[in-house]
Coordinates of N, CA and C and ligand atoms in Angstrom, one line a residue:
X20 N 105.8 69.0 136.9 CA 106.4 70.1 135.7 C 105.9 71.1 136.0
X21 N 107.0 72.2 135.7 CA 106.8 73.7 136.1 C 107.9 74.3 134.7
X22 N 106.7 74.5 133.5 CA 107.2 74.6 132.2 C 106.7 76.4 131.5
X23 N 107.8 77.1 130.7 CA 106.9 77.9 129.9 C 107.8 77.7 128.3
X24 N 106.8 78.6 128.0 CA 106.6 78.6 126.3 C 106.9 79.9 126.3
X25 N 107.8 79.5 125.3 CA 108.0 80.8 124.9 C 108.1 81.1 122.9
X26 N 107.9 82.2 122.5 CA 108.1 82.8 121.2 C 107.3 83.2 120.2
X27 N 107.2 84.1 119.1 CA 106.7 85.1 118.9 C 105.0 85.1 118.4
X28 N 104.4 86.0 118.6 CA 103.1 85.6 118.4 C 102.7 84.5 116.7
X29 N 102.2 83.6 116.7 CA 101.4 82.6 115.9 C 102.7 81.6 116.0
X30 N 103.6 81.9 116.8 CA 104.4 80.5 116.9 C 104.0 79.0 117.0
X31 N 103.2 79.2 117.8 CA 102.4 77.7 118.2 C 102.3 77.6 119.7
X32 N 102.4 78.4 120.8 CA 102.6 78.4 121.9 C 101.4 77.8 122.5
X33 N 100.2 78.4 122.4 CA 98.8 77.9 122.3 C 98.4 76.8 122.4
X34 N 98.9 76.7 121.0 CA 98.6 74.7 120.2 C 99.3 74.1 121.1
X35 N 100.6 74.3 121.4 CA 101.6 73.0 121.5 C 101.6 73.1 123.4
X36 N 100.8 74.3 123.7 CA 100.7 74.3 125.6 C 99.1 73.3 125.5
X37 N 98.2 73.4 124.2 CA 97.2 72.4 124.8 C 97.4 71.3 124.8
X38 N 98.4 70.5 124.2 CA 98.7 69.2 124.0 C 99.0 68.5 125.3
X39 N 100.9 69.3 125.5 CA 101.1 69.2 126.8 C 100.8 69.1 127.9
X40 N 99.6 70.3 128.0 CA 98.9 70.7 129.6 C 97.7 69.1 129.5
X41 N 97.6 68.7 128.5 CA 96.5 67.3 128.6 C 97.4 66.0 128.8
X42 N 98.8 65.8 128.3 CA 99.0 64.6 128.1 C 99.8 64.7 129.7
X43 N 100.2 65.7 130.7 CA 100.5 65.3 131.9 C 99.6 66.4 133.1
X44 N 98.3 66.7 132.6 CA 97.6 67.6 133.6 C 98.2 68.2 134.5
X45 N 98.8 69.2 133.1 CA 99.3 70.7 133.7 C 98.2 71.7 133.5
X46 N 98.2 72.6 134.6 CA 97.3 73.9 134.4 C 97.8 74.8 133.1
X47 N 97.0 75.2 132.2 CA 97.5 76.2 131.2 C 97.2 77.7 131.3
X48 N 98.5 78.1 132.2 CA 98.2 79.6 132.6 C 98.9 80.7 131.4
X49 N 97.6 80.9 130.8 CA 97.8 81.8 129.8 C 97.7 83.3 129.7
X50 N 98.8 84.1 129.9 CA 98.5 85.4 130.3 C 97.2 86.0 129.4
X51 N 97.9 85.7 127.8 CA 96.8 86.3 127.1 C 95.4 85.5 127.1
X52 N 95.1 84.8 127.4 CA 93.1 84.6 127.4 C 93.4 84.9 128.8
X53 N 94.1 85.1 129.8 CA 93.4 85.5 131.4 C 92.7 86.9 130.8
X54 N 93.9 87.2 129.8 CA 93.2 89.2 129.6 C 92.3 89.3 129.1
X55 N 92.0 88.8 128.1 CA 90.9 88.4 126.9 C 89.8 88.6 128.1
X56 N 89.7 87.1 129.0 CA 88.3 87.0 129.1 C 88.3 88.5 130.2
X57 N 89.2 89.1 131.0 CA 89.2 90.1 131.8 C 88.1 91.3 130.5
X58 N 88.5 91.0 129.7 CA 88.3 92.3 129.2 C 86.7 91.9 128.7
X59 N 86.2 90.5 128.3 CA 85.0 90.2 128.0 C 83.9 90.3 129.1
X60 N 84.5 90.6 130.3 CA 83.6 90.3 131.3 C 83.3 92.1 131.9
X61 N 84.8 92.7 131.4 CA 84.5 94.4 131.2 C 84.7 94.6 132.7
X62 N 85.4 93.8 133.2 CA 86.0 94.4 134.9 C 87.2 95.5 134.2
X63 N 87.5 96.1 135.7 CA 88.1 97.4 135.5 C 90.2 96.9 135.3
X64 N 90.3 95.9 135.1 CA 91.8 95.6 134.6 C 91.6 95.4 133.5
X65 N 90.5 94.7 132.9 CA 89.8 94.2 131.5 C 89.9 95.6 130.5
X66 N 89.2 96.6 131.1 CA 88.2 97.8 130.6 C 90.1 98.5 130.4
X67 N 91.1 98.2 131.4 CA 92.3 99.1 131.4 C 93.3 98.6 130.6
X68 N 93.2 97.0 130.0 CA 94.2 96.4 129.4 C 93.6 96.5 128.1
X69 N 92.2 97.1 127.2 CA 91.8 96.5 125.9 C 92.4 97.3 125.1
X70 N 92.4 98.6 125.5 CA 92.9 99.6 124.3 C 94.9 98.8 123.7
X71 N 95.3 98.6 125.0 CA 96.8 98.0 124.8 C 97.0 97.0 123.8
X72 N 95.8 95.6 124.8 CA 96.1 94.5 123.7 C 95.6 94.6 122.3
X73 N 94.5 95.5 121.8 CA 94.2 95.8 121.1 C 95.2 96.5 119.7
X74 N 96.1 97.1 120.5 CA 96.8 98.1 120.0 C 98.3 97.4 119.5
X75 N 98.1 95.6 120.1 CA 99.0 95.2 120.2 C 100.8 95.4 121.3
X76 N 100.4 96.3 121.9 CA 101.0 96.5 123.2 C 101.3 95.4 124.5
X77 N 102.4 95.8 124.9 CA 101.9 94.8 126.1 C 101.9 95.7 127.2
X78 N 100.3 94.6 128.5 CA 100.3 95.4 129.0 C 101.4 95.8 130.7
X79 N 101.1 96.7 131.4 CA 102.0 96.9 132.1 C 102.7 96.1 133.5
X80 N 103.5 95.5 134.2 CA 104.2 93.8 134.7 C 103.0 93.9 135.6
X81 N 102.5 95.0 136.6 CA 102.3 94.7 137.7 C 100.7 93.9 137.1
X82 N 100.0 94.3 136.5 CA 99.0 94.0 135.3 C 99.4 92.4 135.9
X83 N 100.1 91.7 135.2 CA 100.0 90.6 135.0 C 100.6 90.2 136.0
X84 N 101.5 90.2 136.4 CA 102.5 88.7 137.6 C 101.4 88.3 138.9
X85 N 100.9 89.7 139.2 CA 99.9 88.9 140.0 C 98.9 88.1 139.7
X86 N 98.1 88.5 139.3 CA 97.3 87.7 138.4 C 98.3 85.7 138.2
X87 N 99.3 85.9 138.0 CA 100.0 84.5 137.7 C 100.5 84.2 138.4
X88 N 100.9 84.8 139.6 CA 101.5 84.1 141.0 C 100.5 83.4 141.5
X89 N 98.9 84.1 142.1 CA 97.5 83.3 141.9 C 97.7 81.8 141.7
X90 N 97.5 82.2 140.2 CA 97.4 80.6 139.4 C 98.0 79.5 139.7
X91 N 99.5 79.8 139.9 CA 100.6 79.1 140.2 C 100.1 78.6 140.9
X92 N 99.8 79.0 142.5 CA 99.6 78.9 144.0 C 98.6 77.5 143.8
X93 N 97.4 77.6 143.2 CA 97.0 76.9 143.0 C 96.6 75.4 142.2
X94 N 97.9 75.5 140.7 CA 98.0 74.7 140.3 C 99.0 72.9 140.9
X95 N 97.9 72.2 141.5 CA 98.5 71.2 142.3 C 99.5 70.2 141.6
X96 N 99.4 69.7 140.2 CA 100.1 69.0 138.9 C 101.0 69.4 138.6
X97 N 101.5 70.9 138.6 CA 102.7 71.8 138.2 C 101.8 72.6 137.1
X98 N 102.4 73.3 136.2 CA 101.8 74.1 135.3 C 102.8 74.5 134.6
X99 N 101.9 74.8 132.9 CA 102.8 75.6 131.8 C 102.2 77.2 131.5
X100 N 103.1 77.9 131.7 CA 103.0 79.2 131.3 C 103.2 79.7 130.4
X101 N 102.1 80.1 129.2 CA 102.3 80.6 128.0 C 101.8 82.0 127.9
X102 N 103.0 82.9 127.4 CA 102.8 84.0 127.3 C 103.4 84.9 128.6
X103 N 103.9 84.2 129.2 CA 104.6 84.8 130.6 C 105.5 84.3 131.0
X104 N 107.1 84.6 131.2 CA 107.2 85.9 130.9 C 107.3 86.9 130.1
X105 N 107.1 87.9 129.7 CA 107.5 88.4 128.7 C 108.7 89.7 128.3
X106 N 108.6 90.2 129.7 CA 110.2 91.3 129.3 C 111.2 90.7 130.3
X107 N 112.4 91.1 130.5 CA 113.1 90.7 131.4 C 112.5 91.0 132.9
X108 N 112.1 92.0 133.2 CA 111.2 92.5 134.7 C 110.6 91.2 134.9
X109 N 109.4 90.8 134.1 CA 108.6 89.5 134.9 C 109.4 88.3 134.4
X110 N 110.8 87.7 133.9 CA 111.1 86.8 133.8 C 112.0 86.6 135.7
X111 N 112.5 87.7 135.8 CA 113.1 88.1 137.4 C 112.2 87.8 138.4
X112 N 111.1 88.6 138.1 CA 110.4 88.3 139.1 C 109.5 87.0 139.4
X113 N 109.7 86.2 137.9 CA 109.4 84.8 137.9 C 110.4 83.8 138.5
X114 N 111.9 84.5 138.7 CA 112.8 83.5 139.3 C 112.6 84.2 140.7
X115 N 112.1 85.2 141.2 CA 111.9 85.4 142.7 C 111.0 84.4 143.0
X116 N 109.7 84.2 142.4 CA 108.4 83.3 143.1 C 108.7 81.3 143.2
X117 N 109.3 81.2 141.8 CA 109.7 80.1 142.1 C 110.8 79.6 140.5
X118 N 110.7 78.1 141.2 CA 112.0 77.4 140.0 C 111.3 76.9 138.8
X119 N 112.1 77.3 137.7 CA 111.3 76.5 136.2 C 111.8 75.4 136.1
X120 N 111.4 74.3 135.7 CA 112.1 73.7 134.9 C 113.1 73.3 134.1
X121 N 111.8 73.9 132.5 CA 112.2 74.5 131.5 C 111.7 75.3 130.2
X122 N 112.4 75.5 130.0 CA 111.9 77.2 128.5 C 111.7 76.3 127.5
X123 N 110.9 76.5 126.9 CA 110.5 75.8 125.4 C 110.3 76.6 124.5
X124 N 111.2 76.7 124.1 CA 111.4 78.6 122.8 C 110.8 78.0 121.6
X125 N 109.6 78.1 120.8 CA 109.1 77.6 120.3 C 109.4 78.4 118.3
X126 N 110.5 78.1 118.0 CA 110.9 78.7 116.6 C 110.5 79.0 115.5
X127 N 109.8 80.2 114.9 CA 109.4 79.9 113.6 C 109.5 81.0 112.6
X128 N 110.0 81.0 111.7 CA 110.5 82.0 110.7 C 109.4 83.2 110.7
X129 N 110.3 84.1 110.2 CA 108.9 85.4 110.5 C 107.9 85.3 109.5
X130 N 108.4 84.9 108.3 CA 107.5 85.1 107.2 C 106.4 84.3 107.4
X131 N 106.5 82.9 108.1 CA 105.3 82.2 108.2 C 104.1 82.8 109.1
X132 N 104.6 84.3 110.6 CA 103.6 84.1 111.3 C 102.5 85.3 110.9
X133 N 102.9 85.6 109.8 CA 101.6 86.9 109.5 C 100.3 85.7 109.0
X134 N 101.2 84.5 108.2 CA 99.6 83.8 107.5 C 99.0 83.1 108.6
X135 N 99.7 82.3 110.1 CA 99.0 81.9 110.4 C 97.6 82.7 111.6
X136 N 98.4 84.1 111.8 CA 97.0 84.5 112.8 C 96.7 84.6 112.2
X137 N 96.5 85.4 110.6 CA 94.8 85.7 109.9 C 94.3 84.4 109.9
X138 N 94.8 83.2 109.5 CA 94.4 82.3 109.1 C 94.0 81.5 110.7
X139 N 94.0 81.9 111.7 CA 93.8 81.4 113.0 C 91.8 82.0 113.5
X140 N 91.4 81.0 113.7 CA 90.1 81.1 114.7 C 90.1 81.1 115.7
X141 N 89.2 81.4 116.7 CA 90.0 81.4 118.8 C 88.2 81.1 119.1
X142 N 87.8 80.2 119.9 CA 87.4 79.8 120.5 C 86.9 80.9 121.6
X143 N 85.8 81.8 122.2 CA 86.2 82.6 122.9 C 85.8 81.8 124.6
X144 N 85.3 80.4 124.5 CA 85.2 79.5 126.1 C 85.9 79.1 126.1
X145 N 86.7 78.0 125.4 CA 87.6 77.2 125.6 C 89.3 77.3 125.1
X146 N 89.3 78.8 124.3 CA 90.9 79.1 123.9 C 91.3 78.6 122.9
X147 N 90.7 77.5 122.3 CA 91.2 76.7 121.6 C 91.5 77.4 120.0
X148 N 92.1 77.0 119.9 CA 92.7 77.8 118.1 C 92.9 76.9 117.3
X149 N 92.2 77.3 116.2 CA 91.9 76.6 115.3 C 92.5 77.3 113.4
X150 N 93.2 76.6 112.7 CA 93.6 77.2 111.3 C 92.3 76.8 110.7
X151 N 91.7 77.8 109.8 CA 90.4 77.7 108.4 C 90.7 76.4 108.1
X152 N 91.4 75.7 107.1 CA 91.9 75.1 106.6 C 91.2 73.9 107.8
X153 N 91.2 73.9 108.8 CA 91.1 72.5 110.1 C 89.5 72.9 110.3
X154 N 88.9 73.5 109.8 CA 87.1 73.7 110.0 C 86.4 73.5 109.0
X155 N 86.4 71.8 108.9 CA 85.6 71.8 107.8 C 84.0 71.6 108.2
X156 N 83.8 71.7 109.1 CA 82.2 71.5 109.0 C 81.6 73.3 110.2
X157 N 82.2 73.8 109.6 CA 82.3 75.9 109.5 C 82.7 75.8 110.9
X158 N 82.7 77.4 110.5 CA 83.2 78.0 112.3 C 82.8 78.0 113.1
X159 N 83.1 76.5 113.7 CA 82.4 76.6 115.1 C 83.6 75.4 116.0
X160 N 83.7 75.8 117.4 CA 84.6 75.0 118.2 C 83.9 73.5 118.0
X161 N 84.7 73.0 118.4 CA 85.0 71.6 118.5 C 84.6 71.4 119.4
X162 N 85.2 71.2 120.8 CA 85.0 71.2 122.0 C 83.7 71.6 122.3
X163 N 82.9 73.0 122.3 CA 81.9 73.3 122.8 C 80.7 73.9 121.6
X164 N 81.0 73.6 120.9 CA 80.4 74.3 119.7 C 79.8 75.4 119.0
X165 N 80.4 76.5 120.6 CA 80.1 78.1 119.9 C 81.1 78.7 118.1
X166 N 80.4 79.0 118.1 CA 80.9 80.1 116.9 C 81.7 80.5 117.2
X167 N 83.2 80.7 116.3 CA 84.4 81.0 116.7 C 84.5 82.5 116.2
X168 N 85.7 83.3 116.8 CA 86.1 84.8 116.4 C 87.1 84.7 115.9
X169 N 87.6 85.9 115.3 CA 88.9 86.3 115.4 C 89.4 87.4 115.9
X170 N 90.6 87.4 116.7 CA 90.4 88.2 118.0 C 90.9 89.7 117.3
X171 N 90.8 90.5 118.0 CA 90.6 92.0 117.1 C 92.2 92.2 117.1
X172 N 93.0 91.5 117.5 CA 95.0 92.0 117.9 C 95.4 91.1 116.2
X173 N 94.2 90.3 115.9 CA 95.3 89.4 114.5 C 94.8 89.5 113.3
X174 N 95.0 90.9 113.2 CA 94.8 92.0 111.9 C 96.2 92.4 111.6
X175 N 96.9 91.8 109.6 CA 98.0 92.2 110.0 C 98.6 93.2 110.6
X176 N 98.3 94.5 110.4 CA 98.8 96.0 111.1 C 99.2 95.5 112.7
X177 N 98.2 94.9 113.4 CA 98.0 95.0 114.9 C 99.0 93.6 114.9
X178 N 99.3 92.9 114.2 CA 100.1 91.7 114.3 C 101.6 92.3 114.2
X179 N 101.9 92.9 113.0 CA 103.2 93.8 112.6 C 103.7 94.7 114.2
X180 N 103.3 95.3 115.1 CA 103.3 95.5 115.5 C 103.5 94.5 116.7
X181 N 102.9 93.8 117.3 CA 103.1 92.7 118.2 C 104.5 92.0 117.6
X182 N 104.8 92.5 116.6 CA 106.3 91.6 116.2 C 107.3 92.2 116.7
X183 N 107.3 93.3 117.0 CA 108.1 94.5 117.1 C 108.0 94.6 118.6
X184 N 106.9 94.5 119.0 CA 107.2 94.0 120.4 C 107.7 93.4 121.1
X185 N 107.6 92.3 120.1 CA 108.5 90.5 121.1 C 109.7 91.3 120.5
X186 N 110.0 91.1 119.5 CA 111.6 91.9 119.5 C 112.3 92.2 120.2
X187 N 111.3 93.7 120.4 CA 112.2 95.0 121.2 C 111.9 94.2 123.1
X188 N 110.9 93.9 123.2 CA 111.1 93.5 124.3 C 111.0 91.7 125.1
X189 N 110.6 90.8 124.5 CA 110.6 89.8 124.7 C 111.4 88.9 124.5
X190 N 112.2 89.4 122.9 CA 113.4 88.0 122.6 C 114.7 88.2 123.5
X191 N 115.0 89.6 124.2 CA 116.1 89.2 125.4 C 115.8 88.3 126.7
X192 N 114.3 87.4 126.3 CA 114.6 86.5 127.6 C 115.0 85.7 127.3
X193 N 115.4 85.2 125.8 CA 115.8 83.5 125.1 C 117.5 84.0 125.9
X194 N 118.1 84.6 125.4 CA 119.4 84.9 126.6 C 119.3 84.7 127.9
X195 N 118.0 85.1 128.7 CA 118.0 85.5 130.1 C 118.3 83.9 130.6
X196 N 117.7 83.0 130.0 CA 117.1 81.7 129.9 C 118.1 80.9 129.6
X197 N 118.8 81.3 128.4 CA 120.1 80.4 128.0 C 121.1 80.2 129.1
X198 N 121.4 81.6 129.5 CA 122.5 81.8 130.5 C 122.1 80.7 131.8
X199 N 121.1 80.5 132.3 CA 120.5 80.0 133.0 C 120.4 78.2 133.0
X200 N 120.8 78.0 131.5 CA 120.7 76.5 131.5 C 119.8 75.8 131.2
X201 N 118.1 76.6 131.1 CA 116.7 76.4 130.8 C 116.3 75.9 129.8
X202 N 116.8 76.9 128.7 CA 116.6 77.0 127.5 C 116.5 75.3 126.4
X203 N 115.3 75.5 125.8 CA 115.2 74.0 124.5 C 114.6 74.8 123.7
X204 N 114.8 75.3 123.2 CA 114.7 75.9 121.3 C 114.2 74.2 120.6
X205 N 112.7 74.3 120.0 CA 112.5 73.6 119.2 C 112.0 74.0 117.7
X206 N 111.7 73.3 116.5 CA 111.8 74.0 115.2 C 110.4 73.9 115.2
X207 N 109.9 75.5 115.5 CA 108.0 75.2 115.5 C 107.5 75.7 113.4
X208 N 108.4 75.1 112.5 CA 108.1 75.2 111.4 C 107.9 74.1 111.0
X209 N 107.1 72.9 111.5 CA 106.6 71.9 111.1 C 105.3 71.2 111.3
X210 N 104.4 70.4 111.1 CA 103.5 70.3 111.9 C 103.5 69.9 113.1
X211 N 102.1 70.3 113.6 CA 101.8 70.3 114.8 C 102.1 69.2 115.1
X212 N 102.1 68.2 114.9 CA 102.4 66.8 115.7 C 103.9 66.4 116.1
X213 N 104.4 67.0 114.9 CA 106.0 67.0 114.8 C 106.1 67.8 115.5
X214 N 106.2 68.9 116.5 CA 106.4 69.8 116.7 C 105.8 69.1 118.7
X215 N 105.3 69.2 118.4 CA 104.9 68.4 120.0 C 106.2 67.0 120.3
X216 N 105.8 66.4 119.3 CA 107.2 65.2 119.4 C 108.4 66.1 119.7
X217 N 108.6 67.2 119.0 CA 110.2 67.3 119.4 C 110.6 68.3 121.0
X218 N 109.3 68.9 121.5 CA 109.2 69.1 122.5 C 109.4 68.3 123.5
X219 N 108.5 67.2 123.3 CA 108.6 65.6 124.3 C 109.5 65.4 124.1
X220 N 110.7 65.2 123.2 CA 112.0 64.6 122.9 C 112.7 65.3 123.7
X221 N 112.7 66.6 123.8 CA 113.6 67.1 124.4 C 113.3 68.0 126.2
X222 N 112.3 67.5 126.4 CA 111.6 67.2 128.0 C 111.7 65.7 127.9
X223 N 112.8 65.3 127.8 CA 113.2 63.7 128.0 C 112.0 62.4 128.1
X224 N 110.5 62.9 127.3 CA 108.9 62.2 127.5 C 108.9 61.2 126.3
X225 N 109.7 61.4 125.5 CA 109.6 60.8 123.9 C 108.4 59.6 124.3
X226 N 108.6 58.9 125.4 CA 107.4 58.1 125.3 C 105.8 58.2 126.1
X227 N 105.8 59.3 126.4 CA 104.8 60.0 127.3 C 103.1 59.4 126.3
Ligands
AP5_3 P1 98.7 85.7 123.7 O1 97.8 86.3 123.7 O2 99.9 85.5 124.2 O3 99.7 86.1 122.1 P2 100.9 85.9 121.3 O4 102.1 85.8 122.8 O5 101.0 87.5 120.4 O6 101.0 85.0 120.4 P3 99.5 84.1 120.2 O7 98.4 83.9 121.1 O8 98.7 85.2 118.9 O9 100.2 82.8 119.3 P4 100.4 81.3 120.0 O10 102.2 81.4 119.9 O11 100.0 81.4 121.1 O12 99.8 80.8 118.3 P5 98.5 79.6 118.4 O13 99.2 78.3 119.1 O14 97.5 80.0 118.4 O15 99.2 87.2 124.5 C1 98.2 88.3 123.6 C2 98.5 90.1 124.2 O16 97.7 90.0 125.6 C3 100.0 90.3 124.1 O17 100.2 91.4 122.9 C4 99.7 91.5 125.2 O18 99.2 92.4 124.7 C5 99.0 91.0 125.9 N1 99.6 89.9 127.2 C6 100.1 89.0 127.6 N2 100.7 88.6 128.3 C7 101.4 89.4 128.5 C8 102.6 89.7 130.1 N3 102.9 88.8 130.1 N4 102.6 90.8 129.7 C9 102.5 91.8 129.2 N5 101.3 91.5 127.9 C10 100.6 90.8 128.0 O19 98.8 79.7 116.8 C11 98.4 81.0 115.8 C12 97.9 80.0 114.6 O20 98.7 78.7 113.6 C13 97.0 79.0 114.6 O21 95.9 79.3 113.8 C14 97.0 77.6 114.9 O22 96.7 76.7 114.6 C15 98.2 77.5 113.8 N6 99.8 76.8 114.2 C16 100.4 76.7 114.9 N7 101.2 75.4 115.5 C17 101.2 75.4 114.1 C18 102.3 74.3 113.3 N8 102.9 73.4 113.6 N9 102.0 74.7 111.8 C19 100.7 75.0 111.2 N10 100.3 76.1 111.9 C20 100.1 75.9 113.2
MG4 MG1 98.6 82.0 122.2

C-alpha cells in the first residue's frame, strides 16, 4: 500500500498515520517529524529549516523531496506519507517518482483546529502525539516515558500562519488528486477511532 495523508495543521494526520501504519506494517514517512529531527540534531539542513518551521512557513521543495524519495525506497511493505506532498509541485514530483494508491484527505472544520493544536503534547523521541485530556499520568510518553514537549510552532499565532500557508499552498493539491481519481475525503471531526474506521472503510479494509 502506498498512501498519502492530507489535511490542515491539527487535522489528525499523525494520529491516524500511527494507527494505520501499525495495522498494515507501513513505513510512516512524516516530513514534519524528519525536519524536527534534523533541527534537534542541529544538522546543516536543520539549522536552515528551523526558522521557517518555527514561523509556520514551508521549507523549500528541494529540502524535502530527496529526503522523502530516499525513505520510500527503503520501505519494503509500503508507506504512508504524512505532510508530503504539500505543494502542487511536490505532488507532481511524487507522481514522477511513484504511483500512489490512495490520498486520504482528513477534513476538519477550521474552528476545531487551533484548539487541538494548543492542547497537543508531543513525544520528542517517538513522535507520538497526545491531547492533554488523555494524560492522566502526567505529561510523559506512554511508550518511552520521556517528558512530552510543546512544539515551537504550536502557538495560536504561528498556527494561524500555518493555516494561511495551508490554504494558499497545500489545499490546491486536493483538486490535483481529485482529478486523478485518487482522493478519499473523510470526516475528521469525530472520535479518533471513528475516523480510523471511516478511513479503513474507504480503503476497503473495514475487516482488517
Ligand atoms: P507537520 O509536522 O506536518 O505539521 P502540520 O501539517 O501542520 O500538521 P500537524 O502535525 O500540526 O497536525 P496533524 O494533522 O498531524 O494532527 P495530529 O495528529 O498531531 O509540519 C510542520 C512544519 O514542517 C510545516 O509547517 C512546514 O514548515 C514543515 N514541512 C513539513 N512537511 C513539509 C513539506 N512537505 N514541504 C515543506 N515544508 C514542510 O493531531 C493534532 C491534535 O489533535 C493532537 O493533540 C491529537 O491528539 C488531537 N486529535 C487528533 N485526532 C483527533 C480527533 N479525531 N478528535 C479529537 N482530537 C484529535
Ligand atoms: Mg503531524
